[in-house]
Amino acid sequence: MTVASPAPTKLTPAQRKAIVAGAIGNTVEWVDWAIYTTFASIFSRQFFPSGDSTASLLSTLAVFAVGFLMRPIGGAILGAYGDRHGRKKGLTLTISLMAGASFAIAICPGYETIGIAAPIVLVLARLVQGFSAGGEFGTSSAFLVESAARGRRAFAGSWQQVSVGGGVLIASALGTVLTSTLDEAALQSWGWRIAFLLGGLLGLVGLWLRVSVPETEAFAKVRSSGRTRANPLVSMVRDHPRAALRVAGVTIAGTLLYYIWVSYMPTYAHVTTGIPLNQALLANTIAVLVFLILLPFGGLLSDLVGRKPTMLAFAVGFLVLAWPAFQFLDGGFGSLLAIELAGMVFLVGYSANCAVIMAEQFPAEVRTTGIGLPYALAVAIFGGTAPYVTTWLSSSGHGDKVWLYVAAAALVGVAVYATMPETRGKELT
């Protein structure tokens, strides 16, 4: 059956306000999440015995990993909460949890003051942040897509990824400012706490924005018609198993390639080619800024030509790029920047589409759960392990095979995107 193409529709002022509030709130959420890794090397000795700085840092990063594992649990529980009680309540809960955990880390006394209680507080706070981050993607994606007209859904959904990247960049900028203006002693003793306090305060701003917007029309219809489910998780698994598997399949290539290009490429290039880390990070920063600028245009293109063509362009592009990208890394700034930019352009095809494609797979009564849980599982399994796998390949003498890992992920994407149904003109129910 051919799905009718949606007529271009301008966003109403109310829809624009909802998208802005959703995007800014999501940015703040990810500022809080990213501050931890930005300042991990600075505050690690505050929460663990300070005799061995390396052991302290590794312990702090292990806590980060534990928080990462909480994301699927958050996707399931907070997704179900959003499907039972509404997107607005779900979003206010996730940002409250994230901001509250930031405040807890900021004011927690160190190991030398309260002993083992300090790392316990850190672990609990990071578990809460991981739980919150897991629920944020599904709830914010559903909110943004449901807040848009049918002909502008991908454009609205693209702001979910713009806001994630924006949050990471703000956290990085905050780290740059504090490390540039404070000496090491001040950073170690109290400077890092400023970052977490600011993150918590920004969370209160995001909470105010989310409280100020109305519930989405799609959920309001579900509630008024009595279609809410007592257990959305069970309903999603029982009634929409293929859609859940499709969300996971859509995510595999996207999250793996995103983590390699956005998060790991500077470190990989530095270790394997010897390019100075500051140059590698500069190339990455420039490429990420270009990526964020292009994302809304990628959403508009998806609304014009469809989800499948733009997703296939992403996967096929990486299939072609995989070998030359790793062959032509030569330690030069220009070559790394060109490779980063090429990858970021292709990534737009995935990142501009992921929220809208996932939202279009499910009816409103299970939408946040259907997005949140399969996505979080795929991210934890494939995205979270991508840096480890590429590092293992390089350290084991198989660095010349990393491109095969990238190509294999792209090939999985081609298979999934070529066989999925086109949903551009689908009515959200």
GROMACS .gro file of C-alpha atoms in nm:
model
  429
    1MET     CA    1   0.000   0.000   0.000
    2THR     CA    2   0.135   0.341  -0.091
    3VAL     CA    3   0.132   0.593   0.189
    4ALA     CA    4   0.019   0.938   0.086
    5SER     CA    5   0.284   1.205   0.112
    6PRO     CA    6   0.205   1.464   0.379
    7ALA     CA    7   0.141   1.814   0.259
    8PRO     CA    8   0.399   2.064   0.383
    9THR     CA    9   0.265   2.223   0.700
   10LYS     CA   10   0.396   2.521   0.892
   11LEU     CA   11   0.450   2.473   1.262
   12THR     CA   12   0.205   2.666   1.477
   13PRO     CA   13   0.338   2.897   1.753
   14ALA     CA   14   0.231   2.640   2.013
   15GLN     CA   15   0.415   2.363   1.829
   16ARG     CA   16   0.728   2.576   1.800
   17LYS     CA   17   0.715   2.655   2.173
   18ALA     CA   18   0.680   2.286   2.257
   19ILE     CA   19   0.976   2.191   2.035
   20VAL     CA   20   1.194   2.467   2.181
   21ALA     CA   21   1.105   2.368   2.537
   22GLY     CA   22   1.165   2.000   2.464
   23ALA     CA   23   1.498   2.065   2.296
   24ILE     CA   24   1.629   2.304   2.562
   25GLY     CA   25   1.522   2.072   2.839
   26ASN     CA   26   1.696   1.783   2.668
   27THR     CA   27   2.012   1.993   2.626
   28VAL     CA   28   2.018   2.062   2.998
   29GLU     CA   29   1.963   1.694   3.073
   30TRP     CA   30   2.269   1.602   2.869
   31VAL     CA   31   2.481   1.881   3.015
   32ASP     CA   32   2.432   1.713   3.353
   33TRP     CA   33   2.512   1.371   3.206
   34ALA     CA   34   2.829   1.485   3.028
   35ILE     CA   35   2.974   1.690   3.315
   36TYR     CA   36   3.070   1.366   3.488
   37THR     CA   37   3.307   1.248   3.215
   38THR     CA   38   3.436   1.600   3.151
   39PHE     CA   39   3.557   1.635   3.510
   40ALA     CA   40   3.620   1.269   3.600
   41SER     CA   41   3.998   1.302   3.605
   42ILE     CA   42   3.973   1.604   3.837
   43PHE     CA   43   3.730   1.487   4.105
   44SER     CA   44   3.821   1.115   4.108
   45ARG     CA   45   4.057   1.150   4.405
   46GLN     CA   46   3.784   1.321   4.608
   47PHE     CA   47   3.567   1.008   4.615
   48PHE     CA   48   3.827   0.732   4.632
   49PRO     CA   49   4.151   0.680   4.829
   50SER     CA   50   4.401   0.930   4.689
   51GLY     CA   51   4.714   0.716   4.714
   52ASP     CA   52   4.692   0.600   4.351
   53SER     CA   53   4.550   0.856   4.108
   54THR     CA   54   4.520   0.600   3.826
   55ALA     CA   55   4.319   0.362   4.045
   56SER     CA   56   4.097   0.651   4.154
   57LEU     CA   57   4.029   0.750   3.794
   58LEU     CA   58   3.957   0.391   3.690
   59SER     CA   59   3.715   0.357   3.980
   60THR     CA   60   3.541   0.679   3.876
   61LEU     CA   61   3.511   0.557   3.517
   62ALA     CA   62   3.378   0.223   3.641
   63VAL     CA   63   3.101   0.418   3.815
   64PHE     CA   64   3.032   0.586   3.480
   65ALA     CA   65   2.993   0.241   3.320
   66VAL     CA   66   2.749   0.134   3.592
   67GLY     CA   67   2.538   0.438   3.514
   68PHE     CA   68   2.544   0.342   3.146
   69LEU     CA   69   2.401  -0.001   3.231
   70MET     CA   70   2.106   0.165   3.406
   71ARG     CA   71   1.984   0.317   3.081
   72PRO     CA   72   1.776   0.016   2.964
   73ILE     CA   73   1.611  -0.002   3.306
   74GLY     CA   74   1.528   0.367   3.285
   75GLY     CA   75   1.402   0.321   2.930
   76ALA     CA   76   1.160   0.052   3.047
   77ILE     CA   77   1.034   0.204   3.374
   78LEU     CA   78   1.030   0.573   3.282
   79GLY     CA   79   0.899   0.489   2.935
   80ALA     CA   80   0.606   0.308   3.095
   81TYR     CA   81   0.555   0.605   3.327
   82GLY     CA   82   0.537   0.840   3.027
   83ASP     CA   83   0.285   0.612   2.855
   84ARG     CA   84   0.065   0.593   3.164
   85HIS     CA   85   0.086   0.949   3.294
   86GLY     CA   86   0.191   1.158   2.994
   87ARG     CA   87   0.499   1.293   2.818
   88LYS     CA   88   0.501   1.613   3.023
   89LYS     CA   89   0.509   1.432   3.357
   90GLY     CA   90   0.771   1.191   3.222
   91LEU     CA   91   0.996   1.476   3.110
   92THR     CA   92   0.964   1.665   3.437
   93LEU     CA   93   1.054   1.348   3.627
   94THR     CA   94   1.364   1.269   3.418
   95ILE     CA   95   1.509   1.618   3.446
   96SER     CA   96   1.432   1.633   3.819
   97LEU     CA   97   1.621   1.308   3.875
   98MET     CA   98   1.919   1.422   3.667
   99ALA     CA   99   1.944   1.764   3.834
  100GLY     CA  100   1.898   1.619   4.181
  101ALA     CA  101   2.182   1.373   4.125
  102SER     CA  102   2.408   1.657   4.006
  103PHE     CA  103   2.337   1.852   4.323
  104ALA     CA  104   2.410   1.541   4.532
  105ILE     CA  105   2.753   1.497   4.370
  106ALA     CA  106   2.829   1.869   4.404
  107ILE     CA  107   2.771   1.884   4.779
  108CYS     CA  108   2.888   1.537   4.881
  109PRO     CA  109   3.191   1.545   5.118
  110GLY     CA  110   3.500   1.361   4.999
  111TYR     CA  111   3.649   1.025   5.097
  112GLU     CA  112   3.882   1.181   5.352
  113THR     CA  113   3.582   1.329   5.534
  114ILE     CA  114   3.315   1.055   5.528
  115GLY     CA  115   3.512   0.751   5.408
  116ILE     CA  116   3.331   0.477   5.218
  117ALA     CA  117   3.007   0.679   5.219
  118ALA     CA  118   3.157   0.913   4.955
  119PRO     CA  119   3.189   0.653   4.675
  120ILE     CA  120   2.851   0.509   4.778
  121VAL     CA  121   2.687   0.848   4.724
  122LEU     CA  122   2.868   0.882   4.389
  123VAL     CA  123   2.752   0.537   4.274
  124LEU     CA  124   2.392   0.604   4.378
  125ALA     CA  125   2.391   0.946   4.208
  126ARG     CA  126   2.531   0.801   3.887
  127LEU     CA  127   2.278   0.518   3.894
  128VAL     CA  128   2.003   0.779   3.915
  129GLN     CA  129   2.157   0.975   3.625
  130GLY     CA  130   2.183   0.662   3.410
  131PHE     CA  131   1.823   0.574   3.496
  132SER     CA  132   1.714   0.926   3.400
  133ALA     CA  133   1.912   0.927   3.072
  134GLY     CA  134   1.751   0.595   2.977
  135GLY     CA  135   1.403   0.740   3.014
  136GLU     CA  136   1.488   1.073   2.852
  137PHE     CA  137   1.539   0.953   2.495
  138GLY     CA  138   1.207   0.776   2.455
  139THR     CA  139   1.005   1.042   2.635
  140SER     CA  140   1.166   1.342   2.466
  141SER     CA  141   1.149   1.174   2.122
  142ALA     CA  142   0.778   1.100   2.163
  143PHE     CA  143   0.715   1.452   2.292
  144LEU     CA  144   0.897   1.627   2.007
  145VAL     CA  145   0.748   1.412   1.729
  146GLU     CA  146   0.396   1.430   1.871
  147SER     CA  147   0.429   1.808   1.903
  148ALA     CA  148   0.482   1.852   1.528
  149ALA     CA  149   0.253   1.848   1.226
  150ARG     CA  150   0.276   1.531   1.015
  151GLY     CA  151   0.475   1.703   0.741
  152ARG     CA  152   0.737   1.832   0.989
  153ARG     CA  153   0.785   1.534   1.221
  154ALA     CA  154   1.144   1.452   1.121
  155PHE     CA  155   1.241   1.818   1.153
  156ALA     CA  156   1.097   1.826   1.506
  157GLY     CA  157   1.256   1.493   1.596
  158SER     CA  158   1.598   1.604   1.471
  159TRP     CA  159   1.614   1.853   1.759
  160GLN     CA  160   1.640   1.561   1.999
  161GLN     CA  161   1.987   1.487   1.863
  162VAL     CA  162   2.076   1.856   1.824
  163SER     CA  163   2.006   1.901   2.193
  164VAL     CA  164   2.211   1.596   2.293
  165GLY     CA  165   2.512   1.728   2.104
  166GLY     CA  166   2.452   2.076   2.238
  167GLY     CA  167   2.455   1.946   2.594
  168VAL     CA  168   2.786   1.767   2.541
  169LEU     CA  169   2.941   2.080   2.387
  170ILE     CA  170   2.822   2.298   2.677
  171ALA     CA  171   2.975   2.056   2.927
  172SER     CA  172   3.299   2.060   2.730
  173ALA     CA  173   3.297   2.441   2.717
  174LEU     CA  174   3.235   2.455   3.091
  175GLY     CA  175   3.535   2.229   3.141
  176THR     CA  176   3.748   2.453   2.919
  177VAL     CA  177   3.650   2.767   3.112
  178LEU     CA  178   3.706   2.623   3.458
  179THR     CA  179   4.037   2.453   3.373
  180SER     CA  180   4.159   2.773   3.209
  181THR     CA  181   4.065   3.008   3.494
  182LEU     CA  182   4.140   2.799   3.805
  183ASP     CA  183   4.470   2.648   3.911
  184GLU     CA  184   4.499   2.275   3.975
  185ALA     CA  185   4.467   2.305   4.353
  186ALA     CA  186   4.143   2.503   4.325
  187LEU     CA  187   4.002   2.263   4.066
  188GLN     CA  188   4.080   1.963   4.286
  189SER     CA  189   3.938   2.109   4.604
  190TRP     CA  190   3.624   2.297   4.495
  191GLY     CA  191   3.632   2.400   4.127
  192TRP     CA  192   3.480   2.078   3.996
  193ARG     CA  193   3.184   2.125   4.232
  194ILE     CA  194   3.093   2.448   4.049
  195ALA     CA  195   3.033   2.245   3.732
  196PHE     CA  196   2.791   2.007   3.905
  197LEU     CA  197   2.615   2.294   4.083
  198LEU     CA  198   2.571   2.478   3.753
  199GLY     CA  199   2.442   2.157   3.596
  200GLY     CA  200   2.186   2.123   3.872
  201LEU     CA  201   2.079   2.487   3.840
  202LEU     CA  202   2.040   2.450   3.463
  203GLY     CA  203   1.826   2.146   3.541
  204LEU     CA  204   1.589   2.371   3.736
  205VAL     CA  205   1.563   2.599   3.430
  206GLY     CA  206   1.483   2.297   3.214
  207LEU     CA  207   1.225   2.182   3.467
  208TRP     CA  208   1.055   2.522   3.454
  209LEU     CA  209   1.042   2.507   3.073
  210ARG     CA  210   0.893   2.159   3.075
  211VAL     CA  211   0.629   2.250   3.332
  212SER     CA  212   0.523   2.546   3.116
  213VAL     CA  213   0.424   2.346   2.805
  214PRO     CA  214   0.099   2.152   2.760
  215GLU     CA  215   0.067   1.778   2.716
  216THR     CA  216   0.084   1.650   2.357
  217GLU     CA  217  -0.241   1.613   2.167
  218ALA     CA  218  -0.162   1.250   2.088
  219PHE     CA  219  -0.142   1.149   2.453
  220ALA     CA  220  -0.441   1.365   2.546
  221LYS     CA  221  -0.646   1.165   2.294
  222VAL     CA  222  -0.521   0.838   2.441
  223ARG     CA  223  -0.619   0.946   2.791
  224SER     CA  224  -0.960   1.082   2.691
  225SER     CA  225  -1.047   0.767   2.495
  226GLY     CA  226  -0.940   0.533   2.773
  227ARG     CA  227  -0.661   0.370   2.570
  228THR     CA  228  -0.391   0.401   2.836
  229ARG     CA  229  -0.240   0.067   2.939
  230ALA     CA  230  -0.196  -0.053   3.296
  231ASN     CA  231   0.135  -0.210   3.193
  232PRO     CA  232   0.270  -0.046   2.875
  233LEU     CA  233   0.587  -0.259   2.881
  234VAL     CA  234   0.393  -0.586   2.864
  235SER     CA  235   0.160  -0.441   2.600
  236MET     CA  236   0.453  -0.324   2.387
  237VAL     CA  237   0.633  -0.660   2.398
  238ARG     CA  238   0.315  -0.861   2.342
  239ASP     CA  239   0.148  -0.649   2.075
  240HIS     CA  240   0.441  -0.485   1.892
  241PRO     CA  241   0.740  -0.723   1.899
  242ARG     CA  242   0.839  -0.658   1.536
  243ALA     CA  243   0.833  -0.282   1.589
  244ALA     CA  244   1.053  -0.320   1.899
  245LEU     CA  245   1.301  -0.533   1.705
  246ARG     CA  246   1.299  -0.278   1.423
  247VAL     CA  247   1.388   0.002   1.668
  248ALA     CA  248   1.682  -0.204   1.792
  249GLY     CA  249   1.786  -0.281   1.436
  250VAL     CA  250   1.764   0.083   1.331
  251THR     CA  251   1.984   0.175   1.629
  252ILE     CA  252   2.267  -0.078   1.582
  253ALA     CA  253   2.454   0.086   1.294
  254GLY     CA  254   2.365   0.438   1.401
  255THR     CA  255   2.483   0.415   1.760
  256LEU     CA  256   2.802   0.220   1.678
  257LEU     CA  257   2.914   0.461   1.407
  258TYR     CA  258   2.805   0.764   1.611
  259TYR     CA  259   3.020   0.661   1.908
  260ILE     CA  260   3.322   0.589   1.687
  261TRP     CA  261   3.304   0.916   1.492
  262VAL     CA  262   3.177   1.155   1.758
  263SER     CA  263   3.333   1.016   2.076
  264TYR     CA  264   3.630   0.796   1.989
  265MET     CA  265   3.786   0.914   1.662
  266PRO     CA  266   4.010   1.182   1.823
  267THR     CA  267   4.159   0.931   2.068
  268TYR     CA  268   4.197   0.667   1.797
  269ALA     CA  269   4.374   0.909   1.562
  270HIS     CA  270   4.601   1.034   1.842
  271VAL     CA  271   4.705   0.684   1.949
  272THR     CA  272   4.747   0.532   1.602
  273THR     CA  273   4.895   0.825   1.405
  274GLY     CA  274   5.057   1.042   1.671
  275ILE     CA  275   4.860   1.355   1.590
  276PRO     CA  276   4.863   1.584   1.898
  277LEU     CA  277   4.549   1.526   2.103
  278ASN     CA  278   4.458   1.896   2.109
  279GLN     CA  279   4.459   1.901   1.725
  280ALA     CA  280   4.252   1.583   1.710
  281LEU     CA  281   4.000   1.732   1.955
  282LEU     CA  282   3.984   2.055   1.755
  283ALA     CA  283   3.907   1.862   1.435
  284ASN     CA  284   3.638   1.671   1.622
  285THR     CA  285   3.485   1.988   1.768
  286ILE     CA  286   3.464   2.154   1.426
  287ALA     CA  287   3.306   1.844   1.275
  288VAL     CA  288   3.051   1.812   1.559
  289LEU     CA  289   2.950   2.178   1.518
  290VAL     CA  290   2.892   2.122   1.145
  291PHE     CA  291   2.696   1.807   1.231
  292LEU     CA  292   2.466   1.994   1.471
  293ILE     CA  293   2.401   2.269   1.217
  294LEU     CA  294   2.312   2.015   0.947
  295LEU     CA  295   2.077   1.803   1.160
  296PRO     CA  296   1.758   2.015   1.121
  297PHE     CA  297   1.819   2.031   0.745
  298GLY     CA  298   1.850   1.653   0.746
  299GLY     CA  299   1.511   1.638   0.917
  300LEU     CA  300   1.360   1.866   0.653
  301LEU     CA  301   1.506   1.645   0.379
  302SER     CA  302   1.355   1.335   0.543
  303ASP     CA  303   1.017   1.508   0.556
  304LEU     CA  304   1.054   1.586   0.185
  305VAL     CA  305   1.186   1.258   0.037
  306GLY     CA  306   1.127   0.999   0.309
  307ARG     CA  307   1.293   0.806   0.591
  308LYS     CA  308   1.430   0.516   0.386
  309PRO     CA  309   1.628   0.716   0.128
  310THR     CA  310   1.799   0.932   0.390
  311MET     CA  311   1.875   0.636   0.619
  312LEU     CA  312   2.013   0.435   0.326
  313ALA     CA  313   2.231   0.730   0.228
  314PHE     CA  314   2.381   0.717   0.579
  315ALA     CA  315   2.451   0.342   0.572
  316VAL     CA  316   2.574   0.322   0.212
  317GLY     CA  317   2.787   0.631   0.270
  318PHE     CA  318   2.969   0.465   0.559
  319LEU     CA  319   3.004   0.143   0.363
  320VAL     CA  320   3.193   0.339   0.099
  321LEU     CA  321   3.380   0.557   0.350
  322ALA     CA  322   3.499   0.281   0.585
  323TRP     CA  323   3.817   0.173   0.404
  324PRO     CA  324   3.951   0.513   0.288
  325ALA     CA  325   3.870   0.675   0.624
  326PHE     CA  326   4.117   0.453   0.810
  327GLN     CA  327   4.368   0.421   0.528
  328PHE     CA  328   4.420   0.796   0.487
  329LEU     CA  329   4.464   0.883   0.854
  330ASP     CA  330   4.823   1.008   0.835
  331GLY     CA  331   4.867   1.221   1.146
  332GLY     CA  332   4.778   1.545   0.967
  333PHE     CA  333   4.509   1.782   1.091
  334GLY     CA  334   4.362   1.834   0.743
  335SER     CA  335   4.316   1.465   0.665
  336LEU     CA  336   4.156   1.396   1.005
  337LEU     CA  337   3.920   1.693   0.968
  338ALA     CA  338   3.816   1.579   0.619
  339ILE     CA  339   3.747   1.225   0.745
  340GLU     CA  340   3.556   1.355   1.048
  341LEU     CA  341   3.347   1.589   0.833
  342ALA     CA  342   3.263   1.317   0.579
  343GLY     CA  343   3.145   1.086   0.855
  344MET     CA  344   2.941   1.357   1.023
  345VAL     CA  345   2.762   1.442   0.699
  346PHE     CA  346   2.659   1.077   0.657
  347LEU     CA  347   2.563   1.053   1.027
  348VAL     CA  348   2.304   1.326   0.970
  349GLY     CA  349   2.099   1.068   0.778
  350TYR     CA  350   2.069   0.857   1.091
  351SER     CA  351   2.058   1.115   1.367
  352ALA     CA  352   1.800   1.338   1.198
  353ASN     CA  353   1.575   1.035   1.151
  354CYS     CA  354   1.615   0.811   1.455
  355ALA     CA  355   1.361   0.981   1.684
  356VAL     CA  356   1.089   1.012   1.420
  357ILE     CA  357   1.132   0.661   1.278
  358MET     CA  358   1.109   0.506   1.623
  359ALA     CA  359   0.808   0.717   1.719
  360GLU     CA  360   0.629   0.619   1.398
  361GLN     CA  361   0.654   0.248   1.482
  362PHE     CA  362   0.413   0.255   1.778
  363PRO     CA  363   0.069   0.384   1.880
  364ALA     CA  364   0.069   0.655   2.144
  365GLU     CA  365  -0.030   0.427   2.433
  366VAL     CA  366   0.307   0.241   2.420
  367ARG     CA  367   0.520   0.489   2.226
  368THR     CA  368   0.768   0.604   2.492
  369THR     CA  369   0.824   0.248   2.616
  370GLY     CA  370   0.856   0.120   2.260
  371ILE     CA  371   1.121   0.378   2.180
  372GLY     CA  372   1.305   0.383   2.512
  373LEU     CA  373   1.374   0.019   2.597
  374PRO     CA  374   1.489  -0.126   2.258
  375TYR     CA  375   1.695   0.186   2.189
  376ALA     CA  376   1.867   0.180   2.529
  377LEU     CA  377   1.947  -0.191   2.497
  378ALA     CA  378   2.099  -0.144   2.152
  379VAL     CA  379   2.302   0.158   2.269
  380ALA     CA  380   2.433  -0.029   2.573
  381ILE     CA  381   2.532  -0.339   2.372
  382PHE     CA  382   2.664  -0.184   2.050
  383GLY     CA  383   2.738   0.184   2.116
  384GLY     CA  384   2.889   0.131   2.458
  385THR     CA  385   3.126  -0.140   2.335
  386ALA     CA  386   3.244   0.035   2.016
  387PRO     CA  387   3.544   0.215   2.178
  388TYR     CA  388   3.648  -0.108   2.352
  389VAL     CA  389   3.635  -0.316   2.033
  390THR     CA  390   3.829  -0.062   1.825
  391THR     CA  391   4.090  -0.027   2.103
  392TRP     CA  392   4.123  -0.405   2.130
  393LEU     CA  393   4.169  -0.439   1.754
  394SER     CA  394   4.439  -0.171   1.753
  395SER     CA  395   4.625  -0.301   2.061
  396SER     CA  396   4.613  -0.660   1.933
  397GLY     CA  397   4.789  -0.575   1.609
  398HIS     CA  398   4.470  -0.571   1.403
  399GLY     CA  399   4.438  -0.195   1.360
  400ASP     CA  400   4.416  -0.245   0.985
  401LYS     CA  401   4.090  -0.435   1.041
  402VAL     CA  402   3.900  -0.154   1.216
  403TRP     CA  403   3.750  -0.048   0.885
  404LEU     CA  404   3.591  -0.395   0.853
  405TYR     CA  405   3.416  -0.340   1.187
  406VAL     CA  406   3.278  -0.009   1.057
  407ALA     CA  407   3.180  -0.163   0.723
  408ALA     CA  408   3.002  -0.454   0.893
  409ALA     CA  409   2.795  -0.213   1.103
  410ALA     CA  410   2.707  -0.013   0.790
  411LEU     CA  411   2.608  -0.334   0.609
  412VAL     CA  412   2.370  -0.424   0.892
  413GLY     CA  413   2.222  -0.077   0.851
  414VAL     CA  414   2.174  -0.123   0.478
  415ALA     CA  415   1.986  -0.450   0.538
  416VAL     CA  416   1.759  -0.300   0.806
  417TYR     CA  417   1.684   0.028   0.630
  418ALA     CA  418   1.620  -0.132   0.291
  419THR     CA  419   1.357  -0.367   0.437
  420MET     CA  420   1.179  -0.138   0.682
  421PRO     CA  421   0.848   0.023   0.579
  422GLU     CA  422   0.841   0.389   0.480
  423THR     CA  423   0.653   0.582   0.751
  424ARG     CA  424   0.683   0.943   0.630
  425GLY     CA  425   0.312   0.980   0.555
  426LYS     CA  426   0.183   0.760   0.836
  427GLU     CA  427  -0.079   0.900   1.071
  428LEU     CA  428   0.028   0.890   1.437
  429THR     CA  429  -0.246   0.711   1.632
   0.00000   0.00000   0.00000
